[in-house]
Amino acid sequence: KYRYIHGLKAPGSAATLIGHSFDEGCQSQFYERLQNEADKPLPDILGAFETAWDAEKDNVEFQFDENPGELRDEGIVLLRTYHGGGLLDIQPESVQKEIKIEQEGALKCIGFIDVIDKRGIIIDQKTTKKSQYIKDDDKNIVPWKESNVGEWQSDTFNQMSIYSLATGIKNIEVDYVYKLKTPVVQKIDIVITDADRNYAGRQIVRVSKACAAIREHPETAVPNRGNRLCSPRFCGYWERCHRDY
């Protein structure tokens, strides 16, 4: 409502800035491998992160307890960790592939896939503090299993289902880099089923109808206060939304 009806663009958050800069660093390696069949030197990959950070930092609203310099250093450590924990294993077939989903009764859905590997799988990178990994009794990280789907972030699973719907690719790898005291990389492999893709398609139609209804009757918009992203740390409209509702 605030973004597309009122035309208000919210400032970014520290989390989105870290994620964007991390992606830019990874993509510099992917493009080097794709175009020159070579690996980009680590200092240049970290330099791509720093360039992206410096270009966007003034558009970010940092919280009172967030130190931009410390967060920048944290992001560099995450990227350095991923460089040694999976980045160089990826053989890109395409980078930042644009996807479009057009369905009857739905808005056009447009997005970009980080990288499609030559093995024919989609690979997506995430930086997060929210642990997706499972620990055994000795607190060692153990491989994620399909039965752990309930412990996965549903928004990430929905995103991957949309990627699969657009491309027909069933096999997806999500590489999580956790913002822990000692950063950890975990690769989560999943298979998107026909049921998952069908559900994603139906949800796009439902959300499109809800958007159309809100455009016609803005007063019917209802805040989703129970969502984990309903926080001043993640939502640039949080203060105004709480004032309006």
PDB file of N, CA and C in Angstrom, residues 25-123:
ATOM      1  N   GLY A  25      29.331  -9.163  -4.274  1.00  0.00           N
ATOM      2  CA  GLY A  25      30.622  -9.832  -4.197  1.00  0.00           C
ATOM      3  C   GLY A  25      30.591 -11.196  -4.860  1.00  0.00           C
ATOM      4  N   CYS A  26      29.529 -11.966  -4.575  1.00  0.00           N
ATOM      5  CA  CYS A  26      29.386 -13.291  -5.186  1.00  0.00           C
ATOM      6  C   CYS A  26      29.255 -13.187  -6.696  1.00  0.00           C
ATOM      7  N   GLN A  27      28.458 -12.228  -7.156  1.00  0.00           N
ATOM      8  CA  GLN A  27      28.227 -12.105  -8.594  1.00  0.00           C
ATOM      9  C   GLN A  27      29.489 -11.711  -9.347  1.00  0.00           C
ATOM     10  N   SER A  28      30.382 -10.970  -8.696  1.00  0.00           N
ATOM     11  CA  SER A  28      31.638 -10.619  -9.362  1.00  0.00           C
ATOM     12  C   SER A  28      32.439 -11.885  -9.676  1.00  0.00           C
ATOM     13  N   GLN A  29      32.371 -12.873  -8.775  1.00  0.00           N
ATOM     14  CA  GLN A  29      33.029 -14.151  -9.028  1.00  0.00           C
ATOM     15  C   GLN A  29      32.303 -14.941 -10.109  1.00  0.00           C
ATOM     16  N   PHE A  30      30.971 -14.963 -10.042  1.00  0.00           N
ATOM     17  CA  PHE A  30      30.193 -15.721 -11.030  1.00  0.00           C
ATOM     18  C   PHE A  30      30.449 -15.202 -12.440  1.00  0.00           C
ATOM     19  N   TYR A  31      30.439 -13.881 -12.611  1.00  0.00           N
ATOM     20  CA  TYR A  31      30.657 -13.311 -13.942  1.00  0.00           C
ATOM     21  C   TYR A  31      32.074 -13.590 -14.433  1.00  0.00           C
ATOM     22  N   GLU A  32      33.047 -13.562 -13.525  1.00  0.00           N
ATOM     23  CA  GLU A  32      34.431 -13.868 -13.909  1.00  0.00           C
ATOM     24  C   GLU A  32      34.532 -15.310 -14.392  1.00  0.00           C
ATOM     25  N   ARG A  33      33.881 -16.217 -13.673  1.00  0.00           N
ATOM     26  CA  ARG A  33      33.912 -17.633 -14.056  1.00  0.00           C
ATOM     27  C   ARG A  33      33.153 -17.845 -15.358  1.00  0.00           C
ATOM     28  N   LEU A  34      32.023 -17.165 -15.510  1.00  0.00           N
ATOM     29  CA  LEU A  34      31.182 -17.333 -16.694  1.00  0.00           C
ATOM     30  C   LEU A  34      31.857 -16.769 -17.941  1.00  0.00           C
ATOM     31  N   GLN A  35      32.470 -15.617 -17.833  1.00  0.00           N
ATOM     32  CA  GLN A  35      33.023 -14.931 -19.004  1.00  0.00           C
ATOM     33  C   GLN A  35      34.457 -15.342 -19.319  1.00  0.00           C
ATOM     34  N   ASN A  36      35.243 -15.623 -18.288  1.00  0.00           N
ATOM     35  CA  ASN A  36      36.676 -15.875 -18.504  1.00  0.00           C
ATOM     36  C   ASN A  36      37.141 -17.248 -18.034  1.00  0.00           C
ATOM     37  N   GLU A  37      36.201 -18.033 -17.480  1.00  0.00           N
ATOM     38  CA  GLU A  37      36.534 -19.357 -16.961  1.00  0.00           C
ATOM     39  C   GLU A  37      37.716 -19.274 -15.987  1.00  0.00           C
ATOM     40  N   ALA A  38      37.665 -18.255 -15.148  1.00  0.00           N
ATOM     41  CA  ALA A  38      38.727 -18.049 -14.156  1.00  0.00           C
ATOM     42  C   ALA A  38      38.091 -17.605 -12.847  1.00  0.00           C
ATOM     43  N   ASP A  39      38.875 -17.640 -11.781  1.00  0.00           N
ATOM     44  CA  ASP A  39      38.406 -17.186 -10.477  1.00  0.00           C
ATOM     45  C   ASP A  39      38.905 -15.773 -10.214  1.00  0.00           C
ATOM     46  N   LYS A  40      38.032 -14.968  -9.683  1.00  0.00           N
ATOM     47  CA  LYS A  40      38.398 -13.599  -9.333  1.00  0.00           C
ATOM     48  C   LYS A  40      39.205 -13.635  -8.030  1.00  0.00           C
ATOM     49  N   PRO A  41      40.261 -12.868  -7.924  1.00  0.00           N
ATOM     50  CA  PRO A  41      41.033 -12.834  -6.675  1.00  0.00           C
ATOM     51  C   PRO A  41      40.148 -12.409  -5.501  1.00  0.00           C
ATOM     52  N   LEU A  42      40.377 -13.012  -4.338  1.00  0.00           N
ATOM     53  CA  LEU A  42      39.558 -12.698  -3.166  1.00  0.00           C
ATOM     54  C   LEU A  42      39.522 -11.203  -2.861  1.00  0.00           C
ATOM     55  N   PRO A  43      40.647 -10.467  -2.905  1.00  0.00           N
ATOM     56  CA  PRO A  43      40.573  -9.025  -2.631  1.00  0.00           C
ATOM     57  C   PRO A  43      39.614  -8.287  -3.574  1.00  0.00           C
ATOM     58  N   ASP A  44      39.521  -8.745  -4.830  1.00  0.00           N
ATOM     59  CA  ASP A  44      38.610  -8.101  -5.779  1.00  0.00           C
ATOM     60  C   ASP A  44      37.148  -8.439  -5.451  1.00  0.00           C
ATOM     61  N   ILE A  45      36.914  -9.655  -4.987  1.00  0.00           N
ATOM     62  CA  ILE A  45      35.549 -10.046  -4.587  1.00  0.00           C
ATOM     63  C   ILE A  45      35.110  -9.215  -3.387  1.00  0.00           C
ATOM     64  N   LEU A  46      36.005  -9.088  -2.396  1.00  0.00           N
ATOM     65  CA  LEU A  46      35.694  -8.267  -1.230  1.00  0.00           C
ATOM     66  C   LEU A  46      35.558  -6.803  -1.633  1.00  0.00           C
ATOM     67  N   GLY A  47      36.328  -6.386  -2.632  1.00  0.00           N
ATOM     68  CA  GLY A  47      36.221  -5.021  -3.139  1.00  0.00           C
ATOM     69  C   GLY A  47      34.864  -4.744  -3.754  1.00  0.00           C
ATOM     70  N   ALA A  48      34.285  -5.752  -4.429  1.00  0.00           N
ATOM     71  CA  ALA A  48      32.935  -5.598  -5.004  1.00  0.00           C
ATOM     72  C   ALA A  48      31.914  -5.403  -3.891  1.00  0.00           C
ATOM     73  N   PHE A  49      32.097  -6.121  -2.784  1.00  0.00           N
ATOM     74  CA  PHE A  49      31.230  -5.934  -1.612  1.00  0.00           C
ATOM     75  C   PHE A  49      31.344  -4.493  -1.115  1.00  0.00           C
ATOM     76  N   GLU A  50      32.578  -4.026  -0.941  1.00  0.00           N
ATOM     77  CA  GLU A  50      32.806  -2.687  -0.394  1.00  0.00           C
ATOM     78  C   GLU A  50      32.236  -1.606  -1.312  1.00  0.00           C
ATOM     79  N   THR A  51      32.379  -1.792  -2.620  1.00  0.00           N
ATOM     80  CA  THR A  51      31.849  -0.814  -3.574  1.00  0.00           C
ATOM     81  C   THR A  51      30.329  -0.727  -3.474  1.00  0.00           C
ATOM     82  N   ALA A  52      29.678  -1.892  -3.399  1.00  0.00           N
ATOM     83  CA  ALA A  52      28.217  -1.917  -3.275  1.00  0.00           C
ATOM     84  C   ALA A  52      27.772  -1.288  -1.963  1.00  0.00           C
ATOM     85  N   TRP A  53      28.486  -1.591  -0.893  1.00  0.00           N
ATOM     86  CA  TRP A  53      28.157  -1.037   0.422  1.00  0.00           C
ATOM     87  C   TRP A  53      28.250   0.488   0.404  1.00  0.00           C
ATOM     88  N   ASP A  54      29.361   1.001  -0.109  1.00  0.00           N
ATOM     89  CA  ASP A  54      29.575   2.451  -0.119  1.00  0.00           C
ATOM     90  C   ASP A  54      28.540   3.165  -0.993  1.00  0.00           C
ATOM     91  N   ALA A  55      28.085   2.499  -2.051  1.00  0.00           N
ATOM     92  CA  ALA A  55      27.122   3.121  -2.963  1.00  0.00           C
ATOM     93  C   ALA A  55      25.730   3.233  -2.347  1.00  0.00           C
ATOM     94  N   GLU A  56      25.392   2.345  -1.407  1.00  0.00           N
ATOM     95  CA  GLU A  56      24.030   2.286  -0.880  1.00  0.00           C
ATOM     96  C   GLU A  56      23.892   2.683   0.581  1.00  0.00           C
ATOM     97  N   LYS A  57      24.994   2.815   1.309  1.00  0.00           N
ATOM     98  CA  LYS A  57      24.910   3.009   2.763  1.00  0.00           C
ATOM     99  C   LYS A  57      24.153   4.274   3.164  1.00  0.00           C
ATOM    100  N   ASP A  58      24.231   5.323   2.335  1.00  0.00           N
ATOM    101  CA  ASP A  58      23.547   6.568   2.676  1.00  0.00           C
ATOM    102  C   ASP A  58      22.035   6.468   2.476  1.00  0.00           C
ATOM    103  N   ASN A  59      21.573   5.398   1.835  1.00  0.00           N
ATOM    104  CA  ASN A  59      20.138   5.204   1.623  1.00  0.00           C
ATOM    105  C   ASN A  59      19.540   4.260   2.665  1.00  0.00           C
ATOM    106  N   VAL A  60      20.337   3.930   3.677  1.00  0.00           N
ATOM    107  CA  VAL A  60      19.908   2.975   4.704  1.00  0.00           C
ATOM    108  C   VAL A  60      19.647   3.701   6.019  1.00  0.00           C
ATOM    109  N   GLU A  61      18.588   3.288   6.687  1.00  0.00           N
ATOM    110  CA  GLU A  61      18.255   3.826   8.008  1.00  0.00           C
ATOM    111  C   GLU A  61      18.730   2.828   9.052  1.00  0.00           C
ATOM    112  N   PHE A  62      19.902   3.062   9.627  1.00  0.00           N
ATOM    113  CA  PHE A  62      20.442   2.167  10.640  1.00  0.00           C
ATOM    114  C   PHE A  62      19.723   2.381  11.967  1.00  0.00           C
ATOM    115  N   GLN A  63      19.534   1.291  12.718  1.00  0.00           N
ATOM    116  CA  GLN A  63      18.910   1.374  14.029  1.00  0.00           C
ATOM    117  C   GLN A  63      19.904   1.921  15.046  1.00  0.00           C
ATOM    118  N   PHE A  64      19.369   2.361  16.188  1.00  0.00           N
ATOM    119  CA  PHE A  64      20.209   3.028  17.192  1.00  0.00           C
ATOM    120  C   PHE A  64      21.335   2.132  17.705  1.00  0.00           C
ATOM    121  N   ASP A  65      21.118   0.803  17.670  1.00  0.00           N
ATOM    122  CA  ASP A  65      22.120  -0.121  18.189  1.00  0.00           C
ATOM    123  C   ASP A  65      22.984  -0.741  17.081  1.00  0.00           C
ATOM    124  N   GLU A  66      22.898  -0.190  15.873  1.00  0.00           N
ATOM    125  CA  GLU A  66      23.655  -0.726  14.744  1.00  0.00           C
ATOM    126  C   GLU A  66      24.807   0.206  14.397  1.00  0.00           C
ATOM    127  N   ASN A  67      26.008  -0.328  14.362  1.00  0.00           N
ATOM    128  CA  ASN A  67      27.191   0.429  13.989  1.00  0.00           C
ATOM    129  C   ASN A  67      27.535   0.098  12.539  1.00  0.00           C
ATOM    130  N   PRO A  68      27.396   1.057  11.608  1.00  0.00           N
ATOM    131  CA  PRO A  68      27.630   0.764  10.188  1.00  0.00           C
ATOM    132  C   PRO A  68      29.000   0.163   9.908  1.00  0.00           C
ATOM    133  N   GLY A  69      30.026   0.670  10.559  1.00  0.00           N
ATOM    134  CA  GLY A  69      31.363   0.141  10.322  1.00  0.00           C
ATOM    135  C   GLY A  69      31.504  -1.303  10.769  1.00  0.00           C
ATOM    136  N   GLU A  70      30.925  -1.623  11.931  1.00  0.00           N
ATOM    137  CA  GLU A  70      30.985  -3.000  12.428  1.00  0.00           C
ATOM    138  C   GLU A  70      30.187  -3.939  11.528  1.00  0.00           C
ATOM    139  N   LEU A  71      29.031  -3.465  11.050  1.00  0.00           N
ATOM    140  CA  LEU A  71      28.210  -4.297  10.175  1.00  0.00           C
ATOM    141  C   LEU A  71      28.914  -4.550   8.840  1.00  0.00           C
ATOM    142  N   ARG A  72      29.587  -3.531   8.334  1.00  0.00           N
ATOM    143  CA  ARG A  72      30.351  -3.691   7.089  1.00  0.00           C
ATOM    144  C   ARG A  72      31.425  -4.752   7.267  1.00  0.00           C
ATOM    145  N   ASP A  73      32.136  -4.684   8.372  1.00  0.00           N
ATOM    146  CA  ASP A  73      33.184  -5.672   8.640  1.00  0.00           C
ATOM    147  C   ASP A  73      32.582  -7.070   8.805  1.00  0.00           C
ATOM    148  N   GLU A  74      31.404  -7.129   9.433  1.00  0.00           N
ATOM    149  CA  GLU A  74      30.727  -8.417   9.606  1.00  0.00           C
ATOM    150  C   GLU A  74      30.382  -9.023   8.253  1.00  0.00           C
ATOM    151  N   GLY A  75      29.895  -8.192   7.338  1.00  0.00           N
ATOM    152  CA  GLY A  75      29.553  -8.671   6.003  1.00  0.00           C
ATOM    153  C   GLY A  75      30.764  -9.175   5.245  1.00  0.00           C
ATOM    154  N   ILE A  76      31.883  -8.493   5.396  1.00  0.00           N
ATOM    155  CA  ILE A  76      33.118  -8.919   4.733  1.00  0.00           C
ATOM    156  C   ILE A  76      33.568 -10.279   5.263  1.00  0.00           C
ATOM    157  N   VAL A  77      33.431 -10.480   6.577  1.00  0.00           N
ATOM    158  CA  VAL A  77      33.786 -11.774   7.169  1.00  0.00           C
ATOM    159  C   VAL A  77      32.875 -12.873   6.623  1.00  0.00           C
ATOM    160  N   LEU A  78      31.586 -12.578   6.465  1.00  0.00           N
ATOM    161  CA  LEU A  78      30.651 -13.564   5.922  1.00  0.00           C
ATOM    162  C   LEU A  78      31.050 -13.951   4.501  1.00  0.00           C
ATOM    163  N   LEU A  79      31.391 -12.955   3.689  1.00  0.00           N
ATOM    164  CA  LEU A  79      31.766 -13.227   2.300  1.00  0.00           C
ATOM    165  C   LEU A  79      33.086 -13.991   2.240  1.00  0.00           C
ATOM    166  N   ARG A  80      34.012 -13.642   3.092  1.00  0.00           N
ATOM    167  CA  ARG A  80      35.285 -14.360   3.141  1.00  0.00           C
ATOM    168  C   ARG A  80      35.046 -15.825   3.535  1.00  0.00           C
ATOM    169  N   THR A  81      34.117 -16.031   4.473  1.00  0.00           N
ATOM    170  CA  THR A  81      33.777 -17.393   4.905  1.00  0.00           C
ATOM    171  C   THR A  81      33.164 -18.187   3.758  1.00  0.00           C
ATOM    172  N   TYR A  82      32.258 -17.556   3.021  1.00  0.00           N
ATOM    173  CA  TYR A  82      31.608 -18.245   1.905  1.00  0.00           C
ATOM    174  C   TYR A  82      32.599 -18.521   0.778  1.00  0.00           C
ATOM    175  N   HIS A  83      33.552 -17.638   0.596  1.00  0.00           N
ATOM    176  CA  HIS A  83      34.581 -17.848  -0.430  1.00  0.00           C
ATOM    177  C   HIS A  83      35.313 -19.158  -0.185  1.00  0.00           C
ATOM    178  N   GLY A  84      35.559 -19.467   1.072  1.00  0.00           N
ATOM    179  CA  GLY A  84      36.236 -20.716   1.397  1.00  0.00           C
ATOM    180  C   GLY A  84      35.300 -21.868   1.677  1.00  0.00           C
ATOM    181  N   GLY A  85      33.986 -21.615   1.553  1.00  0.00           N
ATOM    182  CA  GLY A  85      33.021 -22.645   1.922  1.00  0.00           C
ATOM    183  C   GLY A  85      31.985 -22.955   0.870  1.00  0.00           C
ATOM    184  N   GLY A  86      32.284 -22.665  -0.409  1.00  0.00           N
ATOM    185  CA  GLY A  86      31.334 -23.050  -1.437  1.00  0.00           C
ATOM    186  C   GLY A  86      31.281 -22.167  -2.658  1.00  0.00           C
ATOM    187  N   LEU A  87      31.671 -20.902  -2.525  1.00  0.00           N
ATOM    188  CA  LEU A  87      31.560 -19.975  -3.653  1.00  0.00           C
ATOM    189  C   LEU A  87      32.330 -20.462  -4.874  1.00  0.00           C
ATOM    190  N   LEU A  88      33.544 -20.950  -4.660  1.00  0.00           N
ATOM    191  CA  LEU A  88      34.390 -21.347  -5.783  1.00  0.00           C
ATOM    192  C   LEU A  88      33.985 -22.691  -6.384  1.00  0.00           C
ATOM    193  N   ASP A  89      33.036 -23.380  -5.745  1.00  0.00           N
ATOM    194  CA  ASP A  89      32.573 -24.666  -6.284  1.00  0.00           C
ATOM    195  C   ASP A  89      31.511 -24.487  -7.365  1.00  0.00           C
ATOM    196  N   ILE A  90      30.954 -23.273  -7.459  1.00  0.00           N
ATOM    197  CA  ILE A  90      29.830 -23.030  -8.360  1.00  0.00           C
ATOM    198  C   ILE A  90      30.323 -22.768  -9.781  1.00  0.00           C
ATOM    199  N   GLN A  91      29.758 -23.511 -10.725  1.00  0.00           N
ATOM    200  CA  GLN A  91      30.067 -23.352 -12.147  1.00  0.00           C
ATOM    201  C   GLN A  91      28.836 -22.757 -12.834  1.00  0.00           C
ATOM    202  N   PRO A  92      28.776 -21.433 -12.981  1.00  0.00           N
ATOM    203  CA  PRO A  92      27.546 -20.797 -13.463  1.00  0.00           C
ATOM    204  C   PRO A  92      27.244 -21.046 -14.938  1.00  0.00           C
ATOM    205  N   GLU A  93      26.003 -21.350 -15.191  1.00  0.00           N
ATOM    206  CA  GLU A  93      25.479 -21.413 -16.549  1.00  0.00           C
ATOM    207  C   GLU A  93      24.866 -20.064 -16.915  1.00  0.00           C
ATOM    208  N   SER A  94      24.242 -19.421 -15.930  1.00  0.00           N
ATOM    209  CA  SER A  94      23.700 -18.076 -16.117  1.00  0.00           C
ATOM    210  C   SER A  94      23.733 -17.359 -14.771  1.00  0.00           C
ATOM    211  N   VAL A  95      23.831 -16.032 -14.827  1.00  0.00           N
ATOM    212  CA  VAL A  95      23.895 -15.205 -13.622  1.00  0.00           C
ATOM    213  C   VAL A  95      22.826 -14.122 -13.728  1.00  0.00           C
ATOM    214  N   GLN A  96      22.092 -13.921 -12.636  1.00  0.00           N
ATOM    215  CA  GLN A  96      21.026 -12.928 -12.593  1.00  0.00           C
ATOM    216  C   GLN A  96      20.054 -13.099 -13.762  1.00  0.00           C
ATOM    217  N   LYS A  97      19.598 -14.321 -13.938  1.00  0.00           N
ATOM    218  CA  LYS A  97      18.644 -14.623 -15.007  1.00  0.00           C
ATOM    219  C   LYS A  97      17.278 -14.014 -14.664  1.00  0.00           C
ATOM    220  N   GLU A  98      16.751 -13.227 -15.591  1.00  0.00           N
ATOM    221  CA  GLU A  98      15.437 -12.624 -15.371  1.00  0.00           C
ATOM    222  C   GLU A  98      14.342 -13.651 -15.616  1.00  0.00           C
ATOM    223  N   ILE A  99      13.364 -13.690 -14.743  1.00  0.00           N
ATOM    224  CA  ILE A  99      12.220 -14.586 -14.911  1.00  0.00           C
ATOM    225  C   ILE A  99      10.936 -13.768 -14.923  1.00  0.00           C
ATOM    226  N   LYS A 100       9.958 -14.259 -15.660  1.00  0.00           N
ATOM    227  CA  LYS A 100       8.648 -13.625 -15.720  1.00  0.00           C
ATOM    228  C   LYS A 100       7.580 -14.709 -15.636  1.00  0.00           C
ATOM    229  N   ILE A 101       6.594 -14.462 -14.806  1.00  0.00           N
ATOM    230  CA  ILE A 101       5.457 -15.382 -14.691  1.00  0.00           C
ATOM    231  C   ILE A 101       4.195 -14.585 -14.998  1.00  0.00           C
ATOM    232  N   GLU A 102       3.497 -15.006 -16.027  1.00  0.00           N
ATOM    233  CA  GLU A 102       2.247 -14.351 -16.405  1.00  0.00           C
ATOM    234  C   GLU A 102       1.128 -15.379 -16.363  1.00  0.00           C
ATOM    235  N   GLN A 103       0.134 -15.119 -15.539  1.00  0.00           N
ATOM    236  CA  GLN A 103      -1.004 -16.017 -15.388  1.00  0.00           C
ATOM    237  C   GLN A 103      -2.297 -15.218 -15.527  1.00  0.00           C
ATOM    238  N   GLU A 104      -3.326 -15.877 -15.986  1.00  0.00           N
ATOM    239  CA  GLU A 104      -4.621 -15.217 -16.103  1.00  0.00           C
ATOM    240  C   GLU A 104      -5.113 -14.812 -14.722  1.00  0.00           C
ATOM    241  N   GLY A 105      -5.523 -13.560 -14.606  1.00  0.00           N
ATOM    242  CA  GLY A 105      -6.049 -13.065 -13.334  1.00  0.00           C
ATOM    243  C   GLY A 105      -4.983 -12.666 -12.343  1.00  0.00           C
ATOM    244  N   ALA A 106      -3.717 -12.584 -12.790  1.00  0.00           N
ATOM    245  CA  ALA A 106      -2.630 -12.255 -11.867  1.00  0.00           C
ATOM    246  C   ALA A 106      -1.757 -11.149 -12.439  1.00  0.00           C
ATOM    247  N   LEU A 107      -1.119 -10.415 -11.560  1.00  0.00           N
ATOM    248  CA  LEU A 107      -0.125  -9.437 -11.979  1.00  0.00           C
ATOM    249  C   LEU A 107       1.091 -10.165 -12.543  1.00  0.00           C
ATOM    250  N   LYS A 108       1.807  -9.512 -13.444  1.00  0.00           N
ATOM    251  CA  LYS A 108       3.023 -10.113 -13.963  1.00  0.00           C
ATOM    252  C   LYS A 108       4.053 -10.181 -12.841  1.00  0.00           C
ATOM    253  N   CYS A 109       4.642 -11.337 -12.662  1.00  0.00           N
ATOM    254  CA  CYS A 109       5.630 -11.565 -11.614  1.00  0.00           C
ATOM    255  C   CYS A 109       7.022 -11.585 -12.257  1.00  0.00           C
ATOM    256  N   ILE A 110       7.876 -10.652 -11.856  1.00  0.00           N
ATOM    257  CA  ILE A 110       9.217 -10.516 -12.431  1.00  0.00           C
ATOM    258  C   ILE A 110      10.262 -10.642 -11.330  1.00  0.00           C
ATOM    259  N   GLY A 111      11.344 -11.353 -11.611  1.00  0.00           N
ATOM    260  CA  GLY A 111      12.404 -11.498 -10.628  1.00  0.00           C
ATOM    261  C   GLY A 111      13.701 -11.902 -11.286  1.00  0.00           C
ATOM    262  N   PHE A 112      14.716 -12.114 -10.473  1.00  0.00           N
ATOM    263  CA  PHE A 112      16.033 -12.502 -10.966  1.00  0.00           C
ATOM    264  C   PHE A 112      16.592 -13.634 -10.108  1.00  0.00           C
ATOM    265  N   ILE A 113      17.122 -14.638 -10.766  1.00  0.00           N
ATOM    266  CA  ILE A 113      17.728 -15.771 -10.070  1.00  0.00           C
ATOM    267  C   ILE A 113      19.227 -15.534  -9.966  1.00  0.00           C
ATOM    268  N   ASP A 114      19.773 -15.653  -8.770  1.00  0.00           N
ATOM    269  CA  ASP A 114      21.194 -15.373  -8.544  1.00  0.00           C
ATOM    270  C   ASP A 114      22.073 -16.123  -9.542  1.00  0.00           C
ATOM    271  N   VAL A 115      21.949 -17.437  -9.560  1.00  0.00           N
ATOM    272  CA  VAL A 115      22.809 -18.223 -10.451  1.00  0.00           C
ATOM    273  C   VAL A 115      22.167 -19.579 -10.721  1.00  0.00           C
ATOM    274  N   ILE A 116      22.271 -20.019 -11.978  1.00  0.00           N
ATOM    275  CA  ILE A 116      21.904 -21.385 -12.358  1.00  0.00           C
ATOM    276  C   ILE A 116      23.204 -22.093 -12.703  1.00  0.00           C
ATOM    277  N   ASP A 117      23.451 -23.194 -12.018  1.00  0.00           N
ATOM    278  CA  ASP A 117      24.701 -23.934 -12.167  1.00  0.00           C
ATOM    279  C   ASP A 117      24.656 -24.823 -13.408  1.00  0.00           C
ATOM    280  N   LYS A 118      25.824 -25.192 -13.913  1.00  0.00           N
ATOM    281  CA  LYS A 118      25.905 -26.058 -15.085  1.00  0.00           C
ATOM    282  C   LYS A 118      25.328 -27.446 -14.828  1.00  0.00           C
ATOM    283  N   ARG A 119      25.146 -27.787 -13.565  1.00  0.00           N
ATOM    284  CA  ARG A 119      24.495 -29.060 -13.233  1.00  0.00           C
ATOM    285  C   ARG A 119      22.985 -28.989 -13.447  1.00  0.00           C
ATOM    286  N   GLY A 120      22.500 -27.789 -13.797  1.00  0.00           N
ATOM    287  CA  GLY A 120      21.063 -27.625 -14.019  1.00  0.00           C
ATOM    288  C   GLY A 120      20.296 -27.380 -12.750  1.00  0.00           C
ATOM    289  N   ILE A 121      20.938 -26.799 -11.731  1.00  0.00           N
ATOM    290  CA  ILE A 121      20.247 -26.487 -10.483  1.00  0.00           C
ATOM    291  C   ILE A 121      20.323 -24.989 -10.217  1.00  0.00           C
ATOM    292  N   ILE A 122      19.327 -24.503  -9.513  1.00  0.00           N
ATOM    293  CA  ILE A 122      19.310 -23.113  -9.081  1.00  0.00           C
ATOM    294  C   ILE A 122      20.055 -23.025  -7.756  1.00  0.00           C
ATOM    295  N   ILE A 123      20.927 -22.017  -7.619  1.00  0.00           N
ATOM    296  CA  ILE A 123      21.650 -21.814  -6.367  1.00  0.00           C
ATOM    297  C   ILE A 123      21.372 -20.398  -5.880  1.00  0.00           C
TER     298      ILE A 123
END
